[in-house]
Amino acid sequence: MTVLFLALGIAIGKYKCYWLISGYNTASNEARQKIDIENVGKNLAKMSYIVAGINFLGALAAYFLQAGISVLVCILLMLIVIFYYAWKVQKYDHSSNSKAAKIILAITIVFVIAINIPIFYAANKSSEVEILKESLKITGTYGKTMKKESITEIKLIDNIPEIKMRTNGISLGKIQKGNYKIEGINKGVLFLEDSNGPFIQITTKTYTVFINYKDDSKTTDLYDKLSSEFNIK
């Protein structure tokens, strides 16, 4: 997203690609005459640069600090910046559609935030492992239920194979959950709260699960419980 907003700022601010500005690109010639597109373009370019910077700093904070709080602060700052510039550019737009465009922008932003907040909440909620009579159940988003008879190996490791790409999941700082392509593994499912070990690897006949927690002791305690349940020496 950082690169996207940076590219947008350069395209509009430096190369005058005003056709990228929503509303202006579909406006009639008469409506365009009522818009000071030079000043609109300059302000939207500034907005794009600021949002790109917030995204970049937010990504760093999410990786090195607490992901959930960092992302929420990042979203809040972006909202403030976007609403400010949306309000500011209105004085350069003298068309009758100005108020309607502002309302549409506000609704769009609220809609996007409403979709993303549950995702951030789900990413930061720990995935717990429940040992049932005939299966292991991993709770939360992208949770799995594995029949005990399908589990071929459980081990505690310090490093996991290289993660190639996410196919269906969430990546938020050090948090990675969902389905991933992993070096040397046909199908990998991650429930990671930290990029550093230890990790628990649970191999089944159809896929391999990697799970850990921010607190190393919680990871090792879970492994001890699994070792006892599956008689791992």
PDB file of C-alpha atoms in Angstrom:
ATOM      1  CA  MET A   1       0.000   0.000   0.000  1.00  0.00           C
ATOM      2  CA  THR A   2       2.951   2.325   0.677  1.00  0.00           C
ATOM      3  CA  VAL A   3       4.197   1.899  -2.883  1.00  0.00           C
ATOM      4  CA  LEU A   4       0.675   2.357  -4.277  1.00  0.00           C
ATOM      5  CA  PHE A   5       0.125   5.719  -2.559  1.00  0.00           C
ATOM      6  CA  LEU A   6       3.657   6.863  -3.359  1.00  0.00           C
ATOM      7  CA  ALA A   7       3.127   6.034  -7.042  1.00  0.00           C
ATOM      8  CA  LEU A   8      -0.247   7.789  -6.985  1.00  0.00           C
ATOM      9  CA  GLY A   9       1.315  10.928  -5.498  1.00  0.00           C
ATOM     10  CA  ILE A  10       4.065  10.999  -8.128  1.00  0.00           C
ATOM     11  CA  ALA A  11       1.608  10.342 -10.970  1.00  0.00           C
ATOM     12  CA  ILE A  12      -0.740  13.152  -9.921  1.00  0.00           C
ATOM     13  CA  GLY A  13       1.768  15.652  -8.526  1.00  0.00           C
ATOM     14  CA  LYS A  14       4.653  15.307 -10.973  1.00  0.00           C
ATOM     15  CA  TYR A  15       3.143  13.887 -14.152  1.00  0.00           C
ATOM     16  CA  LYS A  16      -0.294  15.597 -13.939  1.00  0.00           C
ATOM     17  CA  CYS A  17      -2.214  12.350 -14.362  1.00  0.00           C
ATOM     18  CA  TYR A  18      -5.453  14.003 -13.306  1.00  0.00           C
ATOM     19  CA  TRP A  19      -7.487  11.236 -14.905  1.00  0.00           C
ATOM     20  CA  LEU A  20      -6.580   9.197 -11.796  1.00  0.00           C
ATOM     21  CA  ILE A  21      -8.662  11.535  -9.628  1.00  0.00           C
ATOM     22  CA  SER A  22     -12.038   9.970  -8.976  1.00  0.00           C
ATOM     23  CA  GLY A  23     -14.906  12.251  -9.994  1.00  0.00           C
ATOM     24  CA  TYR A  24     -12.764  14.470 -12.192  1.00  0.00           C
ATOM     25  CA  ASN A  25     -12.141  11.703 -14.701  1.00  0.00           C
ATOM     26  CA  THR A  26     -15.890  11.207 -15.234  1.00  0.00           C
ATOM     27  CA  ALA A  27     -16.952  14.865 -14.993  1.00  0.00           C
ATOM     28  CA  SER A  28     -18.319  16.711 -17.999  1.00  0.00           C
ATOM     29  CA  ASN A  29     -16.266  19.458 -19.644  1.00  0.00           C
ATOM     30  CA  GLU A  30     -18.595  22.029 -18.075  1.00  0.00           C
ATOM     31  CA  ALA A  31     -18.028  20.598 -14.585  1.00  0.00           C
ATOM     32  CA  ARG A  32     -14.269  20.453 -15.126  1.00  0.00           C
ATOM     33  CA  GLN A  33     -14.208  24.166 -15.871  1.00  0.00           C
ATOM     34  CA  LYS A  34     -15.447  24.784 -12.314  1.00  0.00           C
ATOM     35  CA  ILE A  35     -12.609  22.779 -10.738  1.00  0.00           C
ATOM     36  CA  ASP A  36      -9.172  24.256 -10.006  1.00  0.00           C
ATOM     37  CA  ILE A  37      -7.515  20.988 -10.938  1.00  0.00           C
ATOM     38  CA  GLU A  38      -3.953  22.274 -10.397  1.00  0.00           C
ATOM     39  CA  ASN A  39      -4.557  22.928  -6.698  1.00  0.00           C
ATOM     40  CA  VAL A  40      -6.688  19.803  -6.309  1.00  0.00           C
ATOM     41  CA  GLY A  41      -3.868  17.754  -7.839  1.00  0.00           C
ATOM     42  CA  LYS A  42      -1.189  19.323  -5.610  1.00  0.00           C
ATOM     43  CA  ASN A  43      -3.192  18.640  -2.454  1.00  0.00           C
ATOM     44  CA  LEU A  44      -4.083  15.072  -3.400  1.00  0.00           C
ATOM     45  CA  ALA A  45      -0.419  14.402  -4.221  1.00  0.00           C
ATOM     46  CA  LYS A  46       0.571  15.697  -0.760  1.00  0.00           C
ATOM     47  CA  MET A  47      -2.116  13.521   0.808  1.00  0.00           C
ATOM     48  CA  SER A  48      -0.797  10.461  -1.044  1.00  0.00           C
ATOM     49  CA  TYR A  49       2.775  11.101   0.139  1.00  0.00           C
ATOM     50  CA  ILE A  50       1.650  11.522   3.755  1.00  0.00           C
ATOM     51  CA  VAL A  51      -0.507   8.372   3.655  1.00  0.00           C
ATOM     52  CA  ALA A  52       2.407   6.448   2.100  1.00  0.00           C
ATOM     53  CA  GLY A  53       4.646   7.646   4.940  1.00  0.00           C
ATOM     54  CA  ILE A  54       2.092   6.649   7.578  1.00  0.00           C
ATOM     55  CA  ASN A  55       1.792   3.197   5.995  1.00  0.00           C
ATOM     56  CA  PHE A  56       5.556   2.737   5.964  1.00  0.00           C
ATOM     57  CA  LEU A  57       5.982   3.804   9.597  1.00  0.00           C
ATOM     58  CA  GLY A  58       2.943   1.717  10.561  1.00  0.00           C
ATOM     59  CA  ALA A  59       4.470  -1.373   8.952  1.00  0.00           C
ATOM     60  CA  LEU A  60       7.725  -0.840  10.864  1.00  0.00           C
ATOM     61  CA  ALA A  61       5.850  -0.320  14.128  1.00  0.00           C
ATOM     62  CA  ALA A  62       3.720  -3.426  13.506  1.00  0.00           C
ATOM     63  CA  TYR A  63       6.852  -5.516  12.989  1.00  0.00           C
ATOM     64  CA  PHE A  64       8.930  -4.244  15.909  1.00  0.00           C
ATOM     65  CA  LEU A  65       6.169  -3.297  18.363  1.00  0.00           C
ATOM     66  CA  GLN A  66       2.614  -4.498  19.006  1.00  0.00           C
ATOM     67  CA  ALA A  67       0.901  -5.097  15.668  1.00  0.00           C
ATOM     68  CA  GLY A  68      -2.714  -4.501  16.677  1.00  0.00           C
ATOM     69  CA  ILE A  69      -2.193  -1.101  18.308  1.00  0.00           C
ATOM     70  CA  SER A  70       0.213   0.019  15.566  1.00  0.00           C
ATOM     71  CA  VAL A  71      -2.275  -0.778  12.807  1.00  0.00           C
ATOM     72  CA  LEU A  72      -5.188   0.923  14.567  1.00  0.00           C
ATOM     73  CA  VAL A  73      -3.103   4.071  15.137  1.00  0.00           C
ATOM     74  CA  CYS A  74      -2.045   3.935  11.492  1.00  0.00           C
ATOM     75  CA  ILE A  75      -5.681   3.708  10.336  1.00  0.00           C
ATOM     76  CA  LEU A  76      -6.692   6.579  12.619  1.00  0.00           C
ATOM     77  CA  LEU A  77      -3.929   8.830  11.278  1.00  0.00           C
ATOM     78  CA  MET A  78      -4.807   7.968   7.683  1.00  0.00           C
ATOM     79  CA  LEU A  79      -8.467   8.772   8.346  1.00  0.00           C
ATOM     80  CA  ILE A  80      -7.538  12.170   9.761  1.00  0.00           C
ATOM     81  CA  VAL A  81      -5.292  12.956   6.785  1.00  0.00           C
ATOM     82  CA  ILE A  82      -7.805  11.773   4.178  1.00  0.00           C
ATOM     83  CA  PHE A  83     -10.736  13.638   5.734  1.00  0.00           C
ATOM     84  CA  TYR A  84      -8.625  16.784   6.110  1.00  0.00           C
ATOM     85  CA  TYR A  85      -7.581  16.833   2.468  1.00  0.00           C
ATOM     86  CA  ALA A  86     -11.069  15.824   1.303  1.00  0.00           C
ATOM     87  CA  TRP A  87     -12.356  18.887   3.138  1.00  0.00           C
ATOM     88  CA  LYS A  88      -9.503  21.101   1.915  1.00  0.00           C
ATOM     89  CA  VAL A  89      -9.885  20.378  -1.805  1.00  0.00           C
ATOM     90  CA  GLN A  90     -13.580  21.286  -1.710  1.00  0.00           C
ATOM     91  CA  LYS A  91     -12.699  24.991  -1.918  1.00  0.00           C
ATOM     92  CA  TYR A  92     -11.151  24.297  -5.317  1.00  0.00           C
ATOM     93  CA  ASP A  93     -14.285  22.521  -6.555  1.00  0.00           C
ATOM     94  CA  HIS A  94     -17.142  24.902  -7.390  1.00  0.00           C
ATOM     95  CA  SER A  95     -19.358  22.322  -9.072  1.00  0.00           C
ATOM     96  CA  SER A  96     -22.779  21.341  -7.714  1.00  0.00           C
ATOM     97  CA  ASN A  97     -21.571  17.757  -7.173  1.00  0.00           C
ATOM     98  CA  SER A  98     -19.032  18.805  -4.527  1.00  0.00           C
ATOM     99  CA  LYS A  99     -21.199  18.003  -1.491  1.00  0.00           C
ATOM    100  CA  ALA A 100     -22.338  14.679  -2.929  1.00  0.00           C
ATOM    101  CA  ALA A 101     -18.736  13.685  -3.657  1.00  0.00           C
ATOM    102  CA  LYS A 102     -17.785  14.461  -0.054  1.00  0.00           C
ATOM    103  CA  ILE A 103     -20.598  12.269   1.276  1.00  0.00           C
ATOM    104  CA  ILE A 104     -19.642   9.399  -1.044  1.00  0.00           C
ATOM    105  CA  LEU A 105     -15.998   9.678   0.070  1.00  0.00           C
ATOM    106  CA  ALA A 106     -16.987   9.561   3.749  1.00  0.00           C
ATOM    107  CA  ILE A 107     -19.218   6.513   3.220  1.00  0.00           C
ATOM    108  CA  THR A 108     -16.449   4.738   1.277  1.00  0.00           C
ATOM    109  CA  ILE A 109     -13.860   5.346   4.003  1.00  0.00           C
ATOM    110  CA  VAL A 110     -16.193   4.174   6.778  1.00  0.00           C
ATOM    111  CA  PHE A 111     -17.041   1.058   4.737  1.00  0.00           C
ATOM    112  CA  VAL A 112     -13.364   0.189   4.205  1.00  0.00           C
ATOM    113  CA  ILE A 113     -12.564   0.657   7.900  1.00  0.00           C
ATOM    114  CA  ALA A 114     -15.598  -1.394   8.944  1.00  0.00           C
ATOM    115  CA  ILE A 115     -14.341  -4.292   6.821  1.00  0.00           C
ATOM    116  CA  ASN A 116     -10.746  -4.135   8.063  1.00  0.00           C
ATOM    117  CA  ILE A 117     -11.228  -3.735  11.825  1.00  0.00           C
ATOM    118  CA  PRO A 118     -12.583  -7.317  12.275  1.00  0.00           C
ATOM    119  CA  ILE A 119      -9.584  -8.593  10.306  1.00  0.00           C
ATOM    120  CA  PHE A 120      -7.144  -6.822  12.632  1.00  0.00           C
ATOM    121  CA  TYR A 121      -9.047  -8.123  15.656  1.00  0.00           C
ATOM    122  CA  ALA A 122      -8.950 -11.692  14.320  1.00  0.00           C
ATOM    123  CA  ALA A 123      -5.226 -11.445  13.588  1.00  0.00           C
ATOM    124  CA  ASN A 124      -4.433 -10.376  17.151  1.00  0.00           C
ATOM    125  CA  LYS A 125      -6.618 -12.981  18.856  1.00  0.00           C
ATOM    126  CA  SER A 126      -4.558 -15.979  19.995  1.00  0.00           C
ATOM    127  CA  SER A 127      -5.302 -19.334  18.390  1.00  0.00           C
ATOM    128  CA  GLU A 128      -5.728 -21.846  21.195  1.00  0.00           C
ATOM    129  CA  VAL A 129      -5.211 -25.607  20.842  1.00  0.00           C
ATOM    130  CA  GLU A 130      -7.864 -27.817  22.418  1.00  0.00           C
ATOM    131  CA  ILE A 131      -7.008 -31.487  22.999  1.00  0.00           C
ATOM    132  CA  LEU A 132     -10.217 -33.434  22.463  1.00  0.00           C
ATOM    133  CA  LYS A 133     -10.897 -37.145  22.714  1.00  0.00           C
ATOM    134  CA  GLU A 134     -10.337 -37.927  19.042  1.00  0.00           C
ATOM    135  CA  SER A 135      -8.922 -34.723  17.632  1.00  0.00           C
ATOM    136  CA  LEU A 136      -6.927 -31.526  18.081  1.00  0.00           C
ATOM    137  CA  LYS A 137      -8.809 -28.301  17.530  1.00  0.00           C
ATOM    138  CA  ILE A 138      -7.114 -24.976  16.766  1.00  0.00           C
ATOM    139  CA  THR A 139      -9.522 -22.137  17.454  1.00  0.00           C
ATOM    140  CA  GLY A 140      -9.880 -18.721  15.851  1.00  0.00           C
ATOM    141  CA  THR A 141      -9.643 -17.462  12.299  1.00  0.00           C
ATOM    142  CA  TYR A 142      -8.434 -20.156   9.856  1.00  0.00           C
ATOM    143  CA  GLY A 143      -8.847 -22.677  12.686  1.00  0.00           C
ATOM    144  CA  LYS A 144      -8.384 -26.387  12.048  1.00  0.00           C
ATOM    145  CA  THR A 145      -9.681 -29.612  13.534  1.00  0.00           C
ATOM    146  CA  MET A 146      -7.275 -32.525  13.049  1.00  0.00           C
ATOM    147  CA  LYS A 147      -8.167 -36.137  13.698  1.00  0.00           C
ATOM    148  CA  LYS A 148      -5.547 -37.662  15.981  1.00  0.00           C
ATOM    149  CA  GLU A 149      -5.219 -40.635  13.658  1.00  0.00           C
ATOM    150  CA  SER A 150      -4.237 -38.293  10.794  1.00  0.00           C
ATOM    151  CA  ILE A 151      -1.338 -36.716  12.737  1.00  0.00           C
ATOM    152  CA  THR A 152       1.980 -38.280  11.765  1.00  0.00           C
ATOM    153  CA  GLU A 153       4.460 -36.097  13.671  1.00  0.00           C
ATOM    154  CA  ILE A 154       4.655 -33.379  16.328  1.00  0.00           C
ATOM    155  CA  LYS A 155       7.924 -31.653  17.138  1.00  0.00           C
ATOM    156  CA  LEU A 156       9.380 -28.469  18.616  1.00  0.00           C
ATOM    157  CA  ILE A 157      11.674 -26.578  16.243  1.00  0.00           C
ATOM    158  CA  ASP A 158      13.694 -23.358  16.354  1.00  0.00           C
ATOM    159  CA  ASN A 159      13.211 -22.401  12.702  1.00  0.00           C
ATOM    160  CA  ILE A 160      10.578 -23.054  10.076  1.00  0.00           C
ATOM    161  CA  PRO A 161      11.227 -23.552   6.346  1.00  0.00           C
ATOM    162  CA  GLU A 162      11.137 -20.487   4.100  1.00  0.00           C
ATOM    163  CA  ILE A 163       7.652 -19.027   3.680  1.00  0.00           C
ATOM    164  CA  LYS A 164       7.152 -18.535  -0.072  1.00  0.00           C
ATOM    165  CA  MET A 165       3.797 -16.778  -0.224  1.00  0.00           C
ATOM    166  CA  ARG A 166       0.407 -16.339   1.412  1.00  0.00           C
ATOM    167  CA  THR A 167      -2.425 -18.039  -0.479  1.00  0.00           C
ATOM    168  CA  ASN A 168      -5.299 -17.316   1.910  1.00  0.00           C
ATOM    169  CA  GLY A 169      -4.519 -15.694   5.217  1.00  0.00           C
ATOM    170  CA  ILE A 170      -3.506 -12.656   7.257  1.00  0.00           C
ATOM    171  CA  SER A 171      -0.032 -11.123   7.565  1.00  0.00           C
ATOM    172  CA  LEU A 172       0.237  -8.329  10.110  1.00  0.00           C
ATOM    173  CA  GLY A 173       3.744  -7.511  11.284  1.00  0.00           C
ATOM    174  CA  LYS A 174       5.090 -10.688  12.892  1.00  0.00           C
ATOM    175  CA  ILE A 175       1.615 -12.248  12.944  1.00  0.00           C
ATOM    176  CA  GLN A 176       0.896 -14.746  10.172  1.00  0.00           C
ATOM    177  CA  LYS A 177      -2.244 -16.853  10.064  1.00  0.00           C
ATOM    178  CA  GLY A 178      -3.830 -18.972   7.377  1.00  0.00           C
ATOM    179  CA  ASN A 179      -2.717 -20.936   4.339  1.00  0.00           C
ATOM    180  CA  TYR A 180       0.795 -20.416   2.981  1.00  0.00           C
ATOM    181  CA  LYS A 181       3.158 -21.969   0.472  1.00  0.00           C
ATOM    182  CA  ILE A 182       6.229 -23.132   2.393  1.00  0.00           C
ATOM    183  CA  GLU A 183       9.529 -24.470   1.096  1.00  0.00           C
ATOM    184  CA  GLY A 184       9.479 -28.283   0.902  1.00  0.00           C
ATOM    185  CA  ILE A 185       5.914 -28.596   2.220  1.00  0.00           C
ATOM    186  CA  ASN A 186       2.891 -29.339   0.070  1.00  0.00           C
ATOM    187  CA  LYS A 187       0.442 -27.312   2.148  1.00  0.00           C
ATOM    188  CA  GLY A 188       1.278 -25.181   5.172  1.00  0.00           C
ATOM    189  CA  VAL A 189      -1.061 -23.628   7.724  1.00  0.00           C
ATOM    190  CA  LEU A 190       0.389 -20.976  10.024  1.00  0.00           C
ATOM    191  CA  PHE A 191      -0.756 -19.711  13.419  1.00  0.00           C
ATOM    192  CA  LEU A 192       2.240 -17.537  14.264  1.00  0.00           C
ATOM    193  CA  GLU A 193       2.372 -14.655  16.724  1.00  0.00           C
ATOM    194  CA  ASP A 194       6.138 -14.223  16.429  1.00  0.00           C
ATOM    195  CA  SER A 195       8.644 -14.643  13.611  1.00  0.00           C
ATOM    196  CA  ASN A 196      11.175 -16.139  16.039  1.00  0.00           C
ATOM    197  CA  GLY A 197      11.089 -19.659  17.474  1.00  0.00           C
ATOM    198  CA  PRO A 198      10.340 -21.898  19.117  1.00  0.00           C
ATOM    199  CA  PHE A 199       7.605 -23.277  16.861  1.00  0.00           C
ATOM    200  CA  ILE A 200       5.456 -26.365  17.155  1.00  0.00           C
ATOM    201  CA  GLN A 201       5.216 -28.329  13.919  1.00  0.00           C
ATOM    202  CA  ILE A 202       2.214 -30.628  13.591  1.00  0.00           C
ATOM    203  CA  THR A 203       2.344 -32.784  10.474  1.00  0.00           C
ATOM    204  CA  THR A 204      -0.785 -34.505   9.199  1.00  0.00           C
ATOM    205  CA  LYS A 205      -1.377 -36.679   6.156  1.00  0.00           C
ATOM    206  CA  THR A 206      -2.642 -33.698   4.130  1.00  0.00           C
ATOM    207  CA  TYR A 207      -1.024 -30.539   5.545  1.00  0.00           C
ATOM    208  CA  THR A 208       1.494 -29.215   8.072  1.00  0.00           C
ATOM    209  CA  VAL A 209       0.682 -26.760  10.859  1.00  0.00           C
ATOM    210  CA  PHE A 210       3.136 -24.362  12.497  1.00  0.00           C
ATOM    211  CA  ILE A 211       2.072 -22.577  15.667  1.00  0.00           C
ATOM    212  CA  ASN A 212       3.708 -20.370  18.276  1.00  0.00           C
ATOM    213  CA  TYR A 213       2.932 -17.554  20.711  1.00  0.00           C
ATOM    214  CA  LYS A 214       4.539 -14.259  21.698  1.00  0.00           C
ATOM    215  CA  ASP A 215       5.336 -15.840  25.052  1.00  0.00           C
ATOM    216  CA  ASP A 216       7.858 -18.641  24.467  1.00  0.00           C
ATOM    217  CA  SER A 217       6.782 -20.416  27.648  1.00  0.00           C
ATOM    218  CA  LYS A 218       3.232 -20.719  26.320  1.00  0.00           C
ATOM    219  CA  THR A 219       4.599 -22.423  23.196  1.00  0.00           C
ATOM    220  CA  THR A 220       6.737 -24.874  25.178  1.00  0.00           C
ATOM    221  CA  ASP A 221       3.900 -25.573  27.644  1.00  0.00           C
ATOM    222  CA  LEU A 222       1.628 -26.484  24.744  1.00  0.00           C
ATOM    223  CA  TYR A 223       4.312 -28.758  23.310  1.00  0.00           C
ATOM    224  CA  ASP A 224       4.651 -30.506  26.683  1.00  0.00           C
ATOM    225  CA  LYS A 225       0.898 -31.144  26.740  1.00  0.00           C
ATOM    226  CA  LEU A 226       0.969 -32.509  23.195  1.00  0.00           C
ATOM    227  CA  SER A 227       4.011 -34.653  24.023  1.00  0.00           C
ATOM    228  CA  SER A 228       2.148 -36.172  26.952  1.00  0.00           C
ATOM    229  CA  GLU A 229      -0.989 -36.756  24.893  1.00  0.00           C
ATOM    230  CA  PHE A 230       0.865 -38.391  21.990  1.00  0.00           C
ATOM    231  CA  ASN A 231       3.574 -40.116  24.072  1.00  0.00           C
ATOM    232  CA  ILE A 232       6.398 -38.191  22.427  1.00  0.00           C
ATOM    233  CA  LYS A 233       9.776 -39.018  23.956  1.00  0.00           C
TER     234      LYS A 233
END
